[in-house]
């Protein structure tokens, strides 16, 4: 397996980000995950409300994805209480909360946790500010809270017109901005378009850094639409949504899966409201007009009937996009 001396930044949140990181750590030691802090559901949401801290869930998953600690330690971090007042809480979330309390802040806490779990690279929150995500739906309803958005979309059979954050004037973490400016290549996604990817890109400092950086900026396209979030959206709709919320120039390439899956697997997903995202000739022409190049690759892994990105294939294809590849000798 090739090893690269390449500065890689991945921006996103949710399970998509952590899956990619598990692959990237096999190819480069200089990987930085910039993680959304708009999550307000589940254990993260409760700790955020009770302790006034940043939501730790996505941060925890990224730390574990890049961790080289013993498997039992990783399993312990993912343990979730099933009874009592702690029901639903992840032990890993509580460990992060405890470290924040002990050190006095999330940055300091993450430094310690990186050491404890022998993390390859870095996991950074996009901001230390308390960010709330809102969505305006096609029926005019304004929904407050990341976790409520898909529920309201499904309940009212509406679509998302746009998302925005409050407060609008959010300060990005300095280290996150620096990572973007210093990167060789940046991957945005894969992950939930409106609730994991866009909350990062809506921060002015992050947009400005993405427009200034000399790094390649690649959008890793999702494999499928997401019920309650991107229902019936095409591949081009995803790209146009990002540009409408930010600006042209925020990405310069998209990485797209071109592999098909077995009919019965695809039909099962379709019955649950998820459709495969496929590139069309019309998409390619539209993307060319806005200066976005297309890289097609076989990127799918199917396990037990579930479709996901093959993290190793995605990582290696991403790193091969660097003009001058620097290998570790």
CSV table of N, CA and C in Angstrom, one decimal, residues 158-230:
chain,number,residue,atom,x,y,z
A,158,UNK,N,-42.2,17.8,2.6
A,158,UNK,CA,-41.7,19.0,2.0
A,158,UNK,C,-40.3,18.7,1.5
A,159,UNK,N,-39.7,19.8,1.0
A,159,UNK,CA,-38.2,19.7,0.7
A,159,UNK,C,-37.5,20.9,1.3
A,160,UNK,N,-36.2,20.8,1.4
A,160,UNK,CA,-35.4,21.9,2.0
A,160,UNK,C,-35.1,22.9,1.0
A,161,UNK,N,-35.5,24.2,1.2
A,161,UNK,CA,-35.1,25.3,0.3
A,161,UNK,C,-33.7,25.8,0.6
A,162,UNK,N,-33.4,26.0,1.8
A,162,UNK,CA,-32.1,26.5,2.2
A,162,UNK,C,-31.9,26.2,3.7
A,163,UNK,N,-30.7,26.2,4.1
A,163,UNK,CA,-30.3,26.1,5.6
A,163,UNK,C,-29.5,27.3,5.9
A,164,UNK,N,-29.5,27.7,7.2
A,164,UNK,CA,-28.7,28.8,7.7
A,164,UNK,C,-28.4,28.6,9.1
A,165,UNK,N,-27.4,29.3,9.6
A,165,UNK,CA,-27.0,29.1,11.0
A,165,UNK,C,-27.2,30.4,11.8
A,166,UNK,N,-27.4,30.2,13.1
A,166,UNK,CA,-27.4,31.3,14.0
A,166,UNK,C,-26.5,31.0,15.2
A,167,UNK,N,-25.7,32.0,15.6
A,167,UNK,CA,-25.6,33.3,15.0
A,167,UNK,C,-24.9,33.3,13.7
A,168,UNK,N,-25.2,34.3,12.8
A,168,UNK,CA,-24.6,34.3,11.5
A,168,UNK,C,-23.1,34.5,11.6
A,169,UNK,N,-22.7,35.4,12.5
A,169,UNK,CA,-21.3,35.8,12.6
A,169,UNK,C,-20.6,34.8,13.5
A,170,UNK,N,-20.2,33.7,13.0
A,170,UNK,CA,-19.5,32.6,13.7
A,170,UNK,C,-18.0,32.7,13.5
A,171,UNK,N,-17.2,32.5,14.5
A,171,UNK,CA,-15.8,32.4,14.3
A,171,UNK,C,-15.4,31.0,14.1
A,172,UNK,N,-14.7,30.8,13.0
A,172,UNK,CA,-14.1,29.4,12.8
A,172,UNK,C,-12.9,29.2,13.7
A,173,UNK,N,-12.7,28.0,14.1
A,173,UNK,CA,-11.5,27.7,14.9
A,173,UNK,C,-10.2,28.0,14.1
A,174,UNK,N,-9.3,28.8,14.6
A,174,UNK,CA,-8.1,29.2,13.9
A,174,UNK,C,-7.4,28.0,13.3
A,175,UNK,N,-7.3,26.9,14.1
A,175,UNK,CA,-6.5,25.8,13.6
A,175,UNK,C,-7.2,25.1,12.4
A,176,UNK,N,-8.5,25.2,12.3
A,176,UNK,CA,-9.3,24.7,11.2
A,176,UNK,C,-9.0,25.5,9.9
A,177,UNK,N,-9.0,26.8,10.1
A,177,UNK,CA,-8.7,27.7,9.0
A,177,UNK,C,-7.3,27.5,8.5
A,178,UNK,N,-6.3,27.4,9.4
A,178,UNK,CA,-4.9,27.1,9.0
A,178,UNK,C,-4.8,25.8,8.3
A,179,UNK,N,-5.5,24.8,8.7
A,179,UNK,CA,-5.4,23.5,8.1
A,179,UNK,C,-5.8,23.6,6.6
A,180,UNK,N,-6.9,24.3,6.4
A,180,UNK,CA,-7.4,24.5,5.0
A,180,UNK,C,-6.4,25.2,4.2
A,181,UNK,N,-5.8,26.3,4.7
A,181,UNK,CA,-4.9,27.1,4.0
A,181,UNK,C,-3.6,26.3,3.7
A,182,UNK,N,-3.2,25.4,4.6
A,182,UNK,CA,-1.9,24.7,4.4
A,182,UNK,C,-2.1,23.4,3.7
A,183,UNK,N,-3.3,23.0,3.4
A,183,UNK,CA,-3.6,21.6,2.8
A,183,UNK,C,-3.0,21.5,1.4
A,184,UNK,N,-2.7,20.3,1.0
A,184,UNK,CA,-2.5,19.9,-0.4
A,184,UNK,C,-3.8,19.6,-1.1
A,185,UNK,N,-4.6,18.9,-0.4
A,185,UNK,CA,-5.9,18.5,-1.0
A,185,UNK,C,-7.0,18.5,0.1
A,186,UNK,N,-8.2,18.9,-0.3
A,186,UNK,CA,-9.3,19.0,0.7
A,186,UNK,C,-10.5,18.2,0.1
A,187,UNK,N,-11.0,17.4,0.9
A,187,UNK,CA,-12.2,16.7,0.5
A,187,UNK,C,-13.4,17.1,1.3
A,188,UNK,N,-14.5,17.5,0.7
A,188,UNK,CA,-15.7,17.9,1.4
A,188,UNK,C,-16.7,16.7,1.2
A,189,UNK,N,-17.2,16.2,2.4
A,189,UNK,CA,-18.0,15.0,2.3
A,189,UNK,C,-17.2,13.7,2.3
A,190,UNK,N,-17.9,12.6,2.0
A,190,UNK,CA,-19.3,12.4,1.9
A,190,UNK,C,-20.1,12.6,3.2
A,191,UNK,N,-21.4,12.8,3.1
A,191,UNK,CA,-22.2,13.0,4.3
A,191,UNK,C,-23.5,13.7,4.0
A,192,UNK,N,-24.3,13.8,5.1
A,192,UNK,CA,-25.6,14.5,4.9
A,192,UNK,C,-25.4,15.9,4.4
A,193,UNK,N,-26.0,16.2,3.2
A,193,UNK,CA,-25.7,17.5,2.6
A,193,UNK,C,-26.1,18.7,3.4
A,194,UNK,N,-27.3,18.7,3.9
A,194,UNK,CA,-27.8,19.9,4.7
A,194,UNK,C,-27.4,19.9,6.1
A,195,UNK,N,-27.2,18.7,6.7
A,195,UNK,CA,-27.0,18.7,8.2
A,195,UNK,C,-25.6,18.4,8.6
A,196,UNK,N,-24.7,17.9,7.7
A,196,UNK,CA,-23.3,17.6,8.1
A,196,UNK,C,-22.3,18.4,7.3
A,197,UNK,N,-22.6,18.6,6.0
A,197,UNK,CA,-21.6,19.3,5.1
A,197,UNK,C,-21.9,20.9,5.2
A,198,UNK,N,-23.1,21.3,4.9
A,198,UNK,CA,-23.3,22.7,4.8
A,198,UNK,C,-23.1,23.5,6.1
A,199,UNK,N,-23.4,23.0,7.2
A,199,UNK,CA,-23.1,23.7,8.5
A,199,UNK,C,-21.7,24.2,8.6
A,200,UNK,N,-20.7,23.4,8.0
A,200,UNK,CA,-19.3,23.9,8.0
A,200,UNK,C,-19.1,25.0,7.0
A,201,UNK,N,-19.7,24.8,5.8
A,201,UNK,CA,-19.4,25.8,4.7
A,201,UNK,C,-20.1,27.1,4.9
A,202,UNK,N,-21.2,27.1,5.8
A,202,UNK,CA,-21.9,28.4,6.0
A,202,UNK,C,-21.1,29.4,6.8
A,203,UNK,N,-20.0,28.9,7.5
A,203,UNK,CA,-19.2,29.8,8.3
A,203,UNK,C,-18.3,30.6,7.4
A,204,UNK,N,-18.4,32.0,7.5
A,204,UNK,CA,-17.7,32.9,6.6
A,204,UNK,C,-16.2,32.6,6.5
A,205,UNK,N,-15.6,32.4,7.7
A,205,UNK,CA,-14.1,32.1,7.7
A,205,UNK,C,-13.7,30.9,6.9
A,206,UNK,N,-14.6,29.8,7.0
A,206,UNK,CA,-14.3,28.6,6.3
A,206,UNK,C,-14.5,28.8,4.8
A,207,UNK,N,-15.5,29.5,4.4
A,207,UNK,CA,-15.7,29.8,2.9
A,207,UNK,C,-14.5,30.6,2.4
A,208,UNK,N,-14.1,31.6,3.2
A,208,UNK,CA,-13.0,32.5,2.7
A,208,UNK,C,-11.7,31.7,2.6
A,209,UNK,N,-11.4,30.8,3.6
A,209,UNK,CA,-10.2,29.9,3.5
A,209,UNK,C,-10.3,29.0,2.3
A,210,UNK,N,-11.4,28.4,2.0
A,210,UNK,CA,-11.6,27.5,0.9
A,210,UNK,C,-11.3,28.3,-0.5
A,211,UNK,N,-11.7,29.5,-0.5
A,211,UNK,CA,-11.5,30.3,-1.7
A,211,UNK,C,-10.1,30.8,-1.9
A,212,UNK,N,-9.4,30.9,-0.7
A,212,UNK,CA,-8.0,31.4,-0.7
A,212,UNK,C,-7.0,30.2,-0.9
A,213,UNK,N,-7.3,29.1,-0.4
A,213,UNK,CA,-6.3,28.0,-0.4
A,213,UNK,C,-5.9,27.6,-1.8
A,214,UNK,N,-4.6,27.1,-1.9
A,214,UNK,CA,-4.1,26.6,-3.2
A,214,UNK,C,-4.4,25.1,-3.3
A,215,UNK,N,-5.0,24.5,-2.3
A,215,UNK,CA,-5.2,23.1,-2.4
A,215,UNK,C,-6.3,22.7,-3.4
A,216,UNK,N,-6.2,21.5,-3.9
A,216,UNK,CA,-7.3,20.9,-4.7
A,216,UNK,C,-8.5,20.8,-3.8
A,217,UNK,N,-9.7,21.1,-4.3
A,217,UNK,CA,-10.9,21.0,-3.4
A,217,UNK,C,-11.9,20.0,-4.1
A,218,UNK,N,-12.1,18.9,-3.5
A,218,UNK,CA,-12.9,17.8,-4.1
A,218,UNK,C,-14.1,17.5,-3.3
A,219,UNK,N,-15.3,17.5,-4.0
A,219,UNK,CA,-16.5,17.1,-3.3
A,219,UNK,C,-16.7,15.6,-3.6
A,220,UNK,N,-16.7,14.8,-2.5
A,220,UNK,CA,-17.0,13.4,-2.6
A,220,UNK,C,-18.5,13.2,-2.6
A,221,UNK,N,-19.0,12.9,-3.8
A,221,UNK,CA,-20.4,12.7,-3.9
A,221,UNK,C,-21.0,11.6,-3.1
A,222,UNK,N,-22.1,11.8,-2.5
A,222,UNK,CA,-22.8,10.7,-1.8
A,222,UNK,C,-23.2,9.6,-2.8
A,223,UNK,N,-23.4,8.4,-2.4
A,223,UNK,CA,-23.8,7.3,-3.2
A,223,UNK,C,-25.2,7.3,-3.6
A,224,UNK,N,-26.0,7.9,-2.6
A,224,UNK,CA,-27.5,7.8,-2.7
A,224,UNK,C,-28.1,9.1,-2.1
A,225,UNK,N,-29.4,9.3,-2.5
A,225,UNK,CA,-30.1,10.3,-1.8
A,225,UNK,C,-30.4,9.9,-0.4
A,226,UNK,N,-30.8,10.9,0.4
A,226,UNK,CA,-31.0,10.6,1.9
A,226,UNK,C,-32.5,10.9,2.2
A,227,UNK,N,-33.3,10.0,2.6
A,227,UNK,CA,-34.7,10.2,2.9
A,227,UNK,C,-34.8,11.3,4.0
A,228,UNK,N,-35.7,12.3,3.8
A,228,UNK,CA,-35.9,13.3,4.8
A,228,UNK,C,-34.9,14.5,4.6
A,229,UNK,N,-34.0,14.4,3.6
A,229,UNK,CA,-33.0,15.4,3.4
A,229,UNK,C,-32.8,15.8,2.0
A,230,UNK,N,-32.5,14.8,1.1
A,230,UNK,CA,-32.2,15.1,-0.3
A,230,UNK,C,-33.1,14.2,-1.2
